[in-house]
Amino acid sequence: MSTRLDEKLAKLRAEGRTGLYIYVTAGCPSAEATVDIVRRAEAAGADVIELGLPFSDPMADGPVIQEASVIALRNGMTIKKALEVVKEIRKHSEIPLIGMGYINMVHHYGFEQFVTDFKAAGMDGVIFPDVPHEESADMRRICAAHDFTLTEFITPGTTEERMAETCRDARGFIYCISNYGVTGVKEIDYSIIGSVCKAARRYTEVPLAIGFGIGTPEAAARAAKQADGVIVGSAVVKQIIDGDIDGGIQLIANMRKALDA
């Protein structure tokens, strides 16, 4: 069964265009603003939205997204309230929505209940950076049963054996982490993750999207040479935190222009 995400990625591939994945934190600066930011991001050229589910200990995230999580949690954002945000987004948009969170926050809720509830609300999949591939078999089985994507990761340190296993089980897209460390804008040599992407192509045709460190249109264009999509989070979220939502939307539009060029 085809999903919104599958259809979008297939369309991008058919058109020879690079996917632009934009991360926003649910509840930062407010739940209502998040819905509007997603609408405006799509209009500016975003192809996929990663909806951050705020958590008190976001181990894969740098200072900017950590701060956004703190703001969202102080605003009272919870899993159940994030569910309502998804429902509100779906009243206005069919853009693919991928949740981004941490497994501890889902354990109490119940993983299968999380999948069924968020799928029903209109989410298309989820990313858990703290769940190793080797420990995700049951989660993958549940997600597959509900046509809900559980995103796989590869990194500059992924071994050949692990890459083969990860790529074999991948659905939707593979998140290619550009460098060691946490999220945040930084100077990156994208040829390093590019060689990893090239190796992954021996095992899968699933689209590859590079994330971590992309903060400018120029950086997005450089990363795009190595993969099928680019993931941008901290650069946009920083503008939102600083109260310049217009600036964040303009950055998305400028990245879209750079990728299309």
PDB file of C-alpha atoms in Angstrom:
ATOM      1  CA  MET A   1       0.000   0.000   0.000  1.00  0.00           C
ATOM      2  CA  SER A   2       1.430   3.358  -1.026  1.00  0.00           C
ATOM      3  CA  THR A   3       1.674   6.113   1.554  1.00  0.00           C
ATOM      4  CA  ARG A   4       1.899   9.899   1.326  1.00  0.00           C
ATOM      5  CA  LEU A   5       5.641   9.596   1.922  1.00  0.00           C
ATOM      6  CA  ASP A   6       6.145   6.938  -0.756  1.00  0.00           C
ATOM      7  CA  GLU A   7       4.146   8.945  -3.267  1.00  0.00           C
ATOM      8  CA  LYS A   8       6.059  12.158  -2.561  1.00  0.00           C
ATOM      9  CA  LEU A   9       9.471  10.489  -2.792  1.00  0.00           C
ATOM     10  CA  ALA A  10       8.505   8.692  -6.002  1.00  0.00           C
ATOM     11  CA  LYS A  11       7.327  11.989  -7.499  1.00  0.00           C
ATOM     12  CA  LEU A  12      10.592  13.719  -6.561  1.00  0.00           C
ATOM     13  CA  ARG A  13      12.609  10.906  -8.122  1.00  0.00           C
ATOM     14  CA  ALA A  14      10.523  10.960 -11.314  1.00  0.00           C
ATOM     15  CA  GLU A  15      11.049  14.714 -11.614  1.00  0.00           C
ATOM     16  CA  GLY A  16      14.767  14.489 -10.812  1.00  0.00           C
ATOM     17  CA  ARG A  17      14.369  16.865  -7.861  1.00  0.00           C
ATOM     18  CA  THR A  18      16.041  16.845  -4.452  1.00  0.00           C
ATOM     19  CA  GLY A  19      13.764  16.353  -1.471  1.00  0.00           C
ATOM     20  CA  LEU A  20      13.736  19.103   1.169  1.00  0.00           C
ATOM     21  CA  TYR A  21      12.903  17.751   4.628  1.00  0.00           C
ATOM     22  CA  ILE A  22      12.211  20.416   7.260  1.00  0.00           C
ATOM     23  CA  TYR A  23      12.226  19.746  11.004  1.00  0.00           C
ATOM     24  CA  VAL A  24      10.007  21.735  13.364  1.00  0.00           C
ATOM     25  CA  THR A  25       9.313  21.099  17.045  1.00  0.00           C
ATOM     26  CA  ALA A  26       5.694  20.531  18.004  1.00  0.00           C
ATOM     27  CA  GLY A  27       4.741  23.231  20.497  1.00  0.00           C
ATOM     28  CA  CYS A  28       7.529  25.699  19.742  1.00  0.00           C
ATOM     29  CA  PRO A  29       6.670  28.518  19.996  1.00  0.00           C
ATOM     30  CA  SER A  30       3.111  27.140  20.461  1.00  0.00           C
ATOM     31  CA  ALA A  31       0.898  24.347  19.179  1.00  0.00           C
ATOM     32  CA  GLU A  32      -1.094  26.785  17.043  1.00  0.00           C
ATOM     33  CA  ALA A  33       2.051  28.337  15.591  1.00  0.00           C
ATOM     34  CA  THR A  34       3.419  24.891  14.726  1.00  0.00           C
ATOM     35  CA  VAL A  35       0.417  24.186  12.507  1.00  0.00           C
ATOM     36  CA  ASP A  36       0.878  27.509  10.730  1.00  0.00           C
ATOM     37  CA  ILE A  37       4.647  27.008  10.356  1.00  0.00           C
ATOM     38  CA  VAL A  38       4.086  23.637   8.681  1.00  0.00           C
ATOM     39  CA  ARG A  39       1.590  25.208   6.271  1.00  0.00           C
ATOM     40  CA  ARG A  40       4.000  28.008   5.405  1.00  0.00           C
ATOM     41  CA  ALA A  41       6.993  25.635   5.136  1.00  0.00           C
ATOM     42  CA  GLU A  42       5.120  23.568   2.581  1.00  0.00           C
ATOM     43  CA  ALA A  43       4.221  26.672   0.599  1.00  0.00           C
ATOM     44  CA  ALA A  44       7.895  27.712   0.657  1.00  0.00           C
ATOM     45  CA  GLY A  45       9.007  24.393  -0.856  1.00  0.00           C
ATOM     46  CA  ALA A  46       9.310  21.788   1.894  1.00  0.00           C
ATOM     47  CA  ASP A  47       8.545  18.266   0.657  1.00  0.00           C
ATOM     48  CA  VAL A  48       8.507  16.421   3.980  1.00  0.00           C
ATOM     49  CA  ILE A  49       8.024  17.650   7.550  1.00  0.00           C
ATOM     50  CA  GLU A  50       9.806  16.081  10.499  1.00  0.00           C
ATOM     51  CA  LEU A  51       7.632  16.910  13.481  1.00  0.00           C
ATOM     52  CA  GLY A  52       9.737  16.931  16.610  1.00  0.00           C
ATOM     53  CA  LEU A  53       8.090  15.329  19.638  1.00  0.00           C
ATOM     54  CA  PRO A  54       9.717  17.237  22.508  1.00  0.00           C
ATOM     55  CA  PHE A  55      11.573  15.216  25.122  1.00  0.00           C
ATOM     56  CA  SER A  56      13.466  16.222  28.246  1.00  0.00           C
ATOM     57  CA  ASP A  57      16.686  14.455  27.221  1.00  0.00           C
ATOM     58  CA  PRO A  58      17.062  14.659  23.410  1.00  0.00           C
ATOM     59  CA  MET A  59      20.427  12.924  23.199  1.00  0.00           C
ATOM     60  CA  ALA A  60      20.925  13.298  19.427  1.00  0.00           C
ATOM     61  CA  ASP A  61      20.083  16.993  19.369  1.00  0.00           C
ATOM     62  CA  GLY A  62      22.283  20.022  19.801  1.00  0.00           C
ATOM     63  CA  PRO A  63      21.576  23.219  21.780  1.00  0.00           C
ATOM     64  CA  VAL A  64      19.035  24.737  19.379  1.00  0.00           C
ATOM     65  CA  ILE A  65      16.641  21.807  19.221  1.00  0.00           C
ATOM     66  CA  GLN A  66      17.205  21.136  22.927  1.00  0.00           C
ATOM     67  CA  GLU A  67      16.039  24.696  23.596  1.00  0.00           C
ATOM     68  CA  ALA A  68      13.032  24.221  21.327  1.00  0.00           C
ATOM     69  CA  SER A  69      12.111  21.080  23.266  1.00  0.00           C
ATOM     70  CA  VAL A  70      12.344  22.954  26.569  1.00  0.00           C
ATOM     71  CA  ILE A  71      10.084  25.709  25.222  1.00  0.00           C
ATOM     72  CA  ALA A  72       7.558  23.169  23.951  1.00  0.00           C
ATOM     73  CA  LEU A  73       7.530  21.206  27.210  1.00  0.00           C
ATOM     74  CA  ARG A  74       7.071  24.417  29.208  1.00  0.00           C
ATOM     75  CA  ASN A  75       4.123  25.168  26.943  1.00  0.00           C
ATOM     76  CA  GLY A  76       2.606  21.872  28.037  1.00  0.00           C
ATOM     77  CA  MET A  77       3.294  19.848  24.894  1.00  0.00           C
ATOM     78  CA  THR A  78       2.778  16.113  25.388  1.00  0.00           C
ATOM     79  CA  ILE A  79       2.393  13.065  23.143  1.00  0.00           C
ATOM     80  CA  LYS A  80      -1.388  13.413  23.242  1.00  0.00           C
ATOM     81  CA  LYS A  81      -1.217  17.126  22.440  1.00  0.00           C
ATOM     82  CA  ALA A  82       1.195  16.388  19.575  1.00  0.00           C
ATOM     83  CA  LEU A  83      -1.488  14.035  18.269  1.00  0.00           C
ATOM     84  CA  GLU A  84      -3.861  17.002  18.129  1.00  0.00           C
ATOM     85  CA  VAL A  85      -1.236  19.057  16.277  1.00  0.00           C
ATOM     86  CA  VAL A  86      -1.044  16.318  13.625  1.00  0.00           C
ATOM     87  CA  LYS A  87      -4.831  16.322  13.290  1.00  0.00           C
ATOM     88  CA  GLU A  88      -4.856  20.106  12.843  1.00  0.00           C
ATOM     89  CA  ILE A  89      -2.135  19.941  10.191  1.00  0.00           C
ATOM     90  CA  ARG A  90      -4.153  17.341   8.302  1.00  0.00           C
ATOM     91  CA  LYS A  91      -7.098  19.733   8.064  1.00  0.00           C
ATOM     92  CA  HIS A  92      -4.999  21.887   5.724  1.00  0.00           C
ATOM     93  CA  SER A  93      -2.235  19.744   4.222  1.00  0.00           C
ATOM     94  CA  GLU A  94      -1.295  16.331   2.842  1.00  0.00           C
ATOM     95  CA  ILE A  95       2.455  16.891   3.203  1.00  0.00           C
ATOM     96  CA  PRO A  96       4.221  13.764   4.527  1.00  0.00           C
ATOM     97  CA  LEU A  97       4.695  13.998   8.300  1.00  0.00           C
ATOM     98  CA  ILE A  98       7.406  12.002  10.073  1.00  0.00           C
ATOM     99  CA  GLY A  99       7.587  12.156  13.860  1.00  0.00           C
ATOM    100  CA  MET A 100      11.006  12.611  15.440  1.00  0.00           C
ATOM    101  CA  GLY A 101      11.322  11.558  19.051  1.00  0.00           C
ATOM    102  CA  TYR A 102      12.871   9.246  21.613  1.00  0.00           C
ATOM    103  CA  ILE A 103      11.744   5.792  22.574  1.00  0.00           C
ATOM    104  CA  ASN A 104      11.402   6.459  26.333  1.00  0.00           C
ATOM    105  CA  MET A 105       8.544   8.867  25.673  1.00  0.00           C
ATOM    106  CA  VAL A 106       6.650   6.147  23.807  1.00  0.00           C
ATOM    107  CA  HIS A 107       7.195   3.247  26.213  1.00  0.00           C
ATOM    108  CA  HIS A 108       4.557   4.478  28.663  1.00  0.00           C
ATOM    109  CA  TYR A 109       2.145   5.288  25.841  1.00  0.00           C
ATOM    110  CA  GLY A 110       2.694   1.872  24.243  1.00  0.00           C
ATOM    111  CA  PHE A 111       4.461   1.536  20.913  1.00  0.00           C
ATOM    112  CA  GLU A 112       1.659  -0.118  18.961  1.00  0.00           C
ATOM    113  CA  GLN A 113      -0.870   2.305  20.437  1.00  0.00           C
ATOM    114  CA  PHE A 114       1.419   5.167  19.394  1.00  0.00           C
ATOM    115  CA  VAL A 115       1.589   3.845  15.828  1.00  0.00           C
ATOM    116  CA  THR A 116      -2.151   3.263  15.490  1.00  0.00           C
ATOM    117  CA  ASP A 117      -3.105   6.601  17.053  1.00  0.00           C
ATOM    118  CA  PHE A 118      -0.637   8.711  15.093  1.00  0.00           C
ATOM    119  CA  LYS A 119      -1.349   6.851  11.873  1.00  0.00           C
ATOM    120  CA  ALA A 120      -5.069   7.533  12.344  1.00  0.00           C
ATOM    121  CA  ALA A 121      -4.314  11.197  13.033  1.00  0.00           C
ATOM    122  CA  GLY A 122      -2.365  11.502   9.788  1.00  0.00           C
ATOM    123  CA  MET A 123       1.303  10.881  10.592  1.00  0.00           C
ATOM    124  CA  ASP A 124       3.230   8.764   8.088  1.00  0.00           C
ATOM    125  CA  GLY A 125       6.113   7.411  10.153  1.00  0.00           C
ATOM    126  CA  VAL A 126       8.573   8.044  12.952  1.00  0.00           C
ATOM    127  CA  ILE A 127      12.282   8.439  13.667  1.00  0.00           C
ATOM    128  CA  PHE A 128      13.850   7.209  16.912  1.00  0.00           C
ATOM    129  CA  PRO A 129      17.590   8.031  16.885  1.00  0.00           C
ATOM    130  CA  ASP A 130      18.121   6.175  20.163  1.00  0.00           C
ATOM    131  CA  VAL A 131      16.891   2.786  18.906  1.00  0.00           C
ATOM    132  CA  PRO A 132      19.639   0.701  17.237  1.00  0.00           C
ATOM    133  CA  HIS A 133      18.641  -1.305  14.181  1.00  0.00           C
ATOM    134  CA  GLU A 134      19.483  -4.508  16.020  1.00  0.00           C
ATOM    135  CA  GLU A 135      16.828  -3.743  18.657  1.00  0.00           C
ATOM    136  CA  SER A 136      14.042  -2.566  16.357  1.00  0.00           C
ATOM    137  CA  ALA A 137      12.702  -5.804  14.845  1.00  0.00           C
ATOM    138  CA  ASP A 138       9.437  -5.793  16.800  1.00  0.00           C
ATOM    139  CA  MET A 139       8.947  -2.101  16.105  1.00  0.00           C
ATOM    140  CA  ARG A 140       9.546  -2.653  12.397  1.00  0.00           C
ATOM    141  CA  ARG A 141       7.014  -5.472  12.364  1.00  0.00           C
ATOM    142  CA  ILE A 142       4.360  -3.300  14.005  1.00  0.00           C
ATOM    143  CA  CYS A 143       5.085  -0.375  11.685  1.00  0.00           C
ATOM    144  CA  ALA A 144       4.908  -2.595   8.597  1.00  0.00           C
ATOM    145  CA  ALA A 145       1.529  -3.931   9.694  1.00  0.00           C
ATOM    146  CA  HIS A 146       0.189  -0.376   9.795  1.00  0.00           C
ATOM    147  CA  ASP A 147       1.974   1.092   6.724  1.00  0.00           C
ATOM    148  CA  PHE A 148       3.894   3.360   9.087  1.00  0.00           C
ATOM    149  CA  THR A 149       7.541   4.080   8.331  1.00  0.00           C
ATOM    150  CA  LEU A 150      10.268   3.472  10.904  1.00  0.00           C
ATOM    151  CA  THR A 151      13.253   5.346   9.537  1.00  0.00           C
ATOM    152  CA  GLU A 152      16.659   3.655   9.439  1.00  0.00           C
ATOM    153  CA  PHE A 153      20.031   5.410   9.872  1.00  0.00           C
ATOM    154  CA  ILE A 154      23.473   5.144   8.344  1.00  0.00           C
ATOM    155  CA  THR A 155      26.522   7.146   9.452  1.00  0.00           C
ATOM    156  CA  PRO A 156      30.174   7.597   8.450  1.00  0.00           C
ATOM    157  CA  GLY A 157      30.950   4.779  10.882  1.00  0.00           C
ATOM    158  CA  THR A 158      28.424   2.230   9.634  1.00  0.00           C
ATOM    159  CA  THR A 159      30.126  -1.074   8.853  1.00  0.00           C
ATOM    160  CA  GLU A 160      29.526  -2.929   5.610  1.00  0.00           C
ATOM    161  CA  GLU A 161      27.640  -5.737   7.356  1.00  0.00           C
ATOM    162  CA  ARG A 162      25.419  -3.372   9.305  1.00  0.00           C
ATOM    163  CA  MET A 163      24.771  -1.268   6.207  1.00  0.00           C
ATOM    164  CA  ALA A 164      23.578  -4.322   4.297  1.00  0.00           C
ATOM    165  CA  GLU A 165      21.149  -5.227   7.096  1.00  0.00           C
ATOM    166  CA  THR A 166      19.935  -1.652   7.568  1.00  0.00           C
ATOM    167  CA  CYS A 167      19.365  -1.082   3.867  1.00  0.00           C
ATOM    168  CA  ARG A 168      17.581  -4.416   3.485  1.00  0.00           C
ATOM    169  CA  ASP A 169      14.992  -3.411   6.089  1.00  0.00           C
ATOM    170  CA  ALA A 170      14.669   0.273   5.142  1.00  0.00           C
ATOM    171  CA  ARG A 171      11.346   1.758   4.119  1.00  0.00           C
ATOM    172  CA  GLY A 172      10.470   5.309   3.109  1.00  0.00           C
ATOM    173  CA  PHE A 173      13.923   6.916   3.254  1.00  0.00           C
ATOM    174  CA  ILE A 174      17.234   6.349   4.998  1.00  0.00           C
ATOM    175  CA  TYR A 175      18.508   9.107   7.299  1.00  0.00           C
ATOM    176  CA  CYS A 176      22.197   9.624   6.473  1.00  0.00           C
ATOM    177  CA  ILE A 177      23.930  11.365   9.392  1.00  0.00           C
ATOM    178  CA  SER A 178      26.628  13.584   7.914  1.00  0.00           C
ATOM    179  CA  ASN A 179      29.032  13.629  10.865  1.00  0.00           C
ATOM    180  CA  TYR A 180      29.712  12.413  14.360  1.00  0.00           C
ATOM    181  CA  GLY A 181      28.032  14.416  17.101  1.00  0.00           C
ATOM    182  CA  VAL A 182      24.645  16.053  17.543  1.00  0.00           C
ATOM    183  CA  THR A 183      22.382  18.211  15.412  1.00  0.00           C
ATOM    184  CA  GLY A 184      23.345  21.811  14.714  1.00  0.00           C
ATOM    185  CA  VAL A 185      24.687  24.042  11.966  1.00  0.00           C
ATOM    186  CA  LYS A 186      28.383  23.456  11.225  1.00  0.00           C
ATOM    187  CA  GLU A 187      30.843  23.204   8.359  1.00  0.00           C
ATOM    188  CA  ILE A 188      30.705  19.702   6.895  1.00  0.00           C
ATOM    189  CA  ASP A 189      32.710  17.845   4.268  1.00  0.00           C
ATOM    190  CA  TYR A 190      29.776  16.109   2.612  1.00  0.00           C
ATOM    191  CA  SER A 191      32.029  13.893   0.501  1.00  0.00           C
ATOM    192  CA  ILE A 192      32.505  11.714   3.602  1.00  0.00           C
ATOM    193  CA  ILE A 193      28.823  10.841   3.959  1.00  0.00           C
ATOM    194  CA  GLY A 194      28.703  10.845   0.165  1.00  0.00           C
ATOM    195  CA  SER A 195      30.991   7.822   0.049  1.00  0.00           C
ATOM    196  CA  VAL A 196      28.725   6.117   2.594  1.00  0.00           C
ATOM    197  CA  CYS A 197      25.694   6.889   0.424  1.00  0.00           C
ATOM    198  CA  LYS A 198      27.487   5.462  -2.595  1.00  0.00           C
ATOM    199  CA  ALA A 199      28.144   2.252  -0.672  1.00  0.00           C
ATOM    200  CA  ALA A 200      24.498   2.092   0.447  1.00  0.00           C
ATOM    201  CA  ARG A 201      23.403   2.185  -3.176  1.00  0.00           C
ATOM    202  CA  ARG A 202      24.799  -1.333  -3.547  1.00  0.00           C
ATOM    203  CA  TYR A 203      22.088  -2.553  -1.194  1.00  0.00           C
ATOM    204  CA  THR A 204      19.027  -0.377  -1.705  1.00  0.00           C
ATOM    205  CA  GLU A 205      17.106   1.955  -3.996  1.00  0.00           C
ATOM    206  CA  VAL A 206      15.333   3.582  -1.040  1.00  0.00           C
ATOM    207  CA  PRO A 207      15.909   7.373  -1.152  1.00  0.00           C
ATOM    208  CA  LEU A 208      18.803   8.687   0.947  1.00  0.00           C
ATOM    209  CA  ALA A 209      18.485  11.967   2.851  1.00  0.00           C
ATOM    210  CA  ILE A 210      21.439  13.724   4.498  1.00  0.00           C
ATOM    211  CA  GLY A 211      20.953  15.495   7.825  1.00  0.00           C
ATOM    212  CA  PHE A 212      22.958  17.191  10.615  1.00  0.00           C
ATOM    213  CA  GLY A 213      24.797  20.449   9.962  1.00  0.00           C
ATOM    214  CA  ILE A 214      22.956  21.898   6.952  1.00  0.00           C
ATOM    215  CA  GLY A 215      22.353  25.570   7.661  1.00  0.00           C
ATOM    216  CA  THR A 216      22.546  27.526   4.406  1.00  0.00           C
ATOM    217  CA  PRO A 217      21.271  27.198   0.840  1.00  0.00           C
ATOM    218  CA  GLU A 218      24.859  26.642  -0.286  1.00  0.00           C
ATOM    219  CA  ALA A 219      25.370  23.814   2.211  1.00  0.00           C
ATOM    220  CA  ALA A 220      22.065  22.258   1.141  1.00  0.00           C
ATOM    221  CA  ALA A 221      23.190  22.307  -2.489  1.00  0.00           C
ATOM    222  CA  ARG A 222      26.534  20.681  -1.597  1.00  0.00           C
ATOM    223  CA  ALA A 223      24.854  17.950   0.419  1.00  0.00           C
ATOM    224  CA  ALA A 224      22.326  17.366  -2.360  1.00  0.00           C
ATOM    225  CA  LYS A 225      25.101  16.255  -4.692  1.00  0.00           C
ATOM    226  CA  GLN A 226      25.580  13.194  -2.481  1.00  0.00           C
ATOM    227  CA  ALA A 227      21.999  12.029  -1.894  1.00  0.00           C
ATOM    228  CA  ASP A 228      18.332  12.239  -2.843  1.00  0.00           C
ATOM    229  CA  GLY A 229      17.299  14.678  -0.131  1.00  0.00           C
ATOM    230  CA  VAL A 230      18.523  17.047   2.568  1.00  0.00           C
ATOM    231  CA  ILE A 231      17.214  17.434   6.119  1.00  0.00           C
ATOM    232  CA  VAL A 232      17.263  20.872   7.737  1.00  0.00           C
ATOM    233  CA  GLY A 233      16.391  21.438  11.382  1.00  0.00           C
ATOM    234  CA  SER A 234      18.464  23.681  13.630  1.00  0.00           C
ATOM    235  CA  ALA A 235      18.854  26.535  11.140  1.00  0.00           C
ATOM    236  CA  VAL A 236      15.088  26.914  10.787  1.00  0.00           C
ATOM    237  CA  VAL A 237      14.299  26.216  14.443  1.00  0.00           C
ATOM    238  CA  LYS A 238      16.808  28.897  15.549  1.00  0.00           C
ATOM    239  CA  GLN A 239      14.879  31.497  13.571  1.00  0.00           C
ATOM    240  CA  ILE A 240      11.627  30.328  15.151  1.00  0.00           C
ATOM    241  CA  ILE A 241      13.089  30.497  18.663  1.00  0.00           C
ATOM    242  CA  ASP A 242      14.404  34.002  17.948  1.00  0.00           C
ATOM    243  CA  GLY A 243      10.909  35.108  16.973  1.00  0.00           C
ATOM    244  CA  ASP A 244      11.703  35.428  13.279  1.00  0.00           C
ATOM    245  CA  ILE A 245       9.341  32.877  11.755  1.00  0.00           C
ATOM    246  CA  ASP A 246       9.324  34.878   8.521  1.00  0.00           C
ATOM    247  CA  GLY A 247      13.104  34.490   8.356  1.00  0.00           C
ATOM    248  CA  GLY A 248      12.826  30.744   8.855  1.00  0.00           C
ATOM    249  CA  ILE A 249      10.287  30.454   6.057  1.00  0.00           C
ATOM    250  CA  GLN A 250      12.473  32.564   3.780  1.00  0.00           C
ATOM    251  CA  LEU A 251      15.426  30.274   4.525  1.00  0.00           C
ATOM    252  CA  ILE A 252      13.316  27.304   3.420  1.00  0.00           C
ATOM    253  CA  ALA A 253      12.381  29.124   0.216  1.00  0.00           C
ATOM    254  CA  ASN A 254      16.029  29.992  -0.467  1.00  0.00           C
ATOM    255  CA  MET A 255      17.068  26.376   0.099  1.00  0.00           C
ATOM    256  CA  ARG A 256      14.377  25.201  -2.301  1.00  0.00           C
ATOM    257  CA  LYS A 257      15.716  27.598  -4.956  1.00  0.00           C
ATOM    258  CA  ALA A 258      19.284  26.406  -4.392  1.00  0.00           C
ATOM    259  CA  LEU A 259      18.279  22.760  -4.691  1.00  0.00           C
ATOM    260  CA  ASP A 260      16.232  23.355  -7.831  1.00  0.00           C
ATOM    261  CA  ALA A 261      19.087  25.274  -9.405  1.00  0.00           C
TER     262      ALA A 261
END
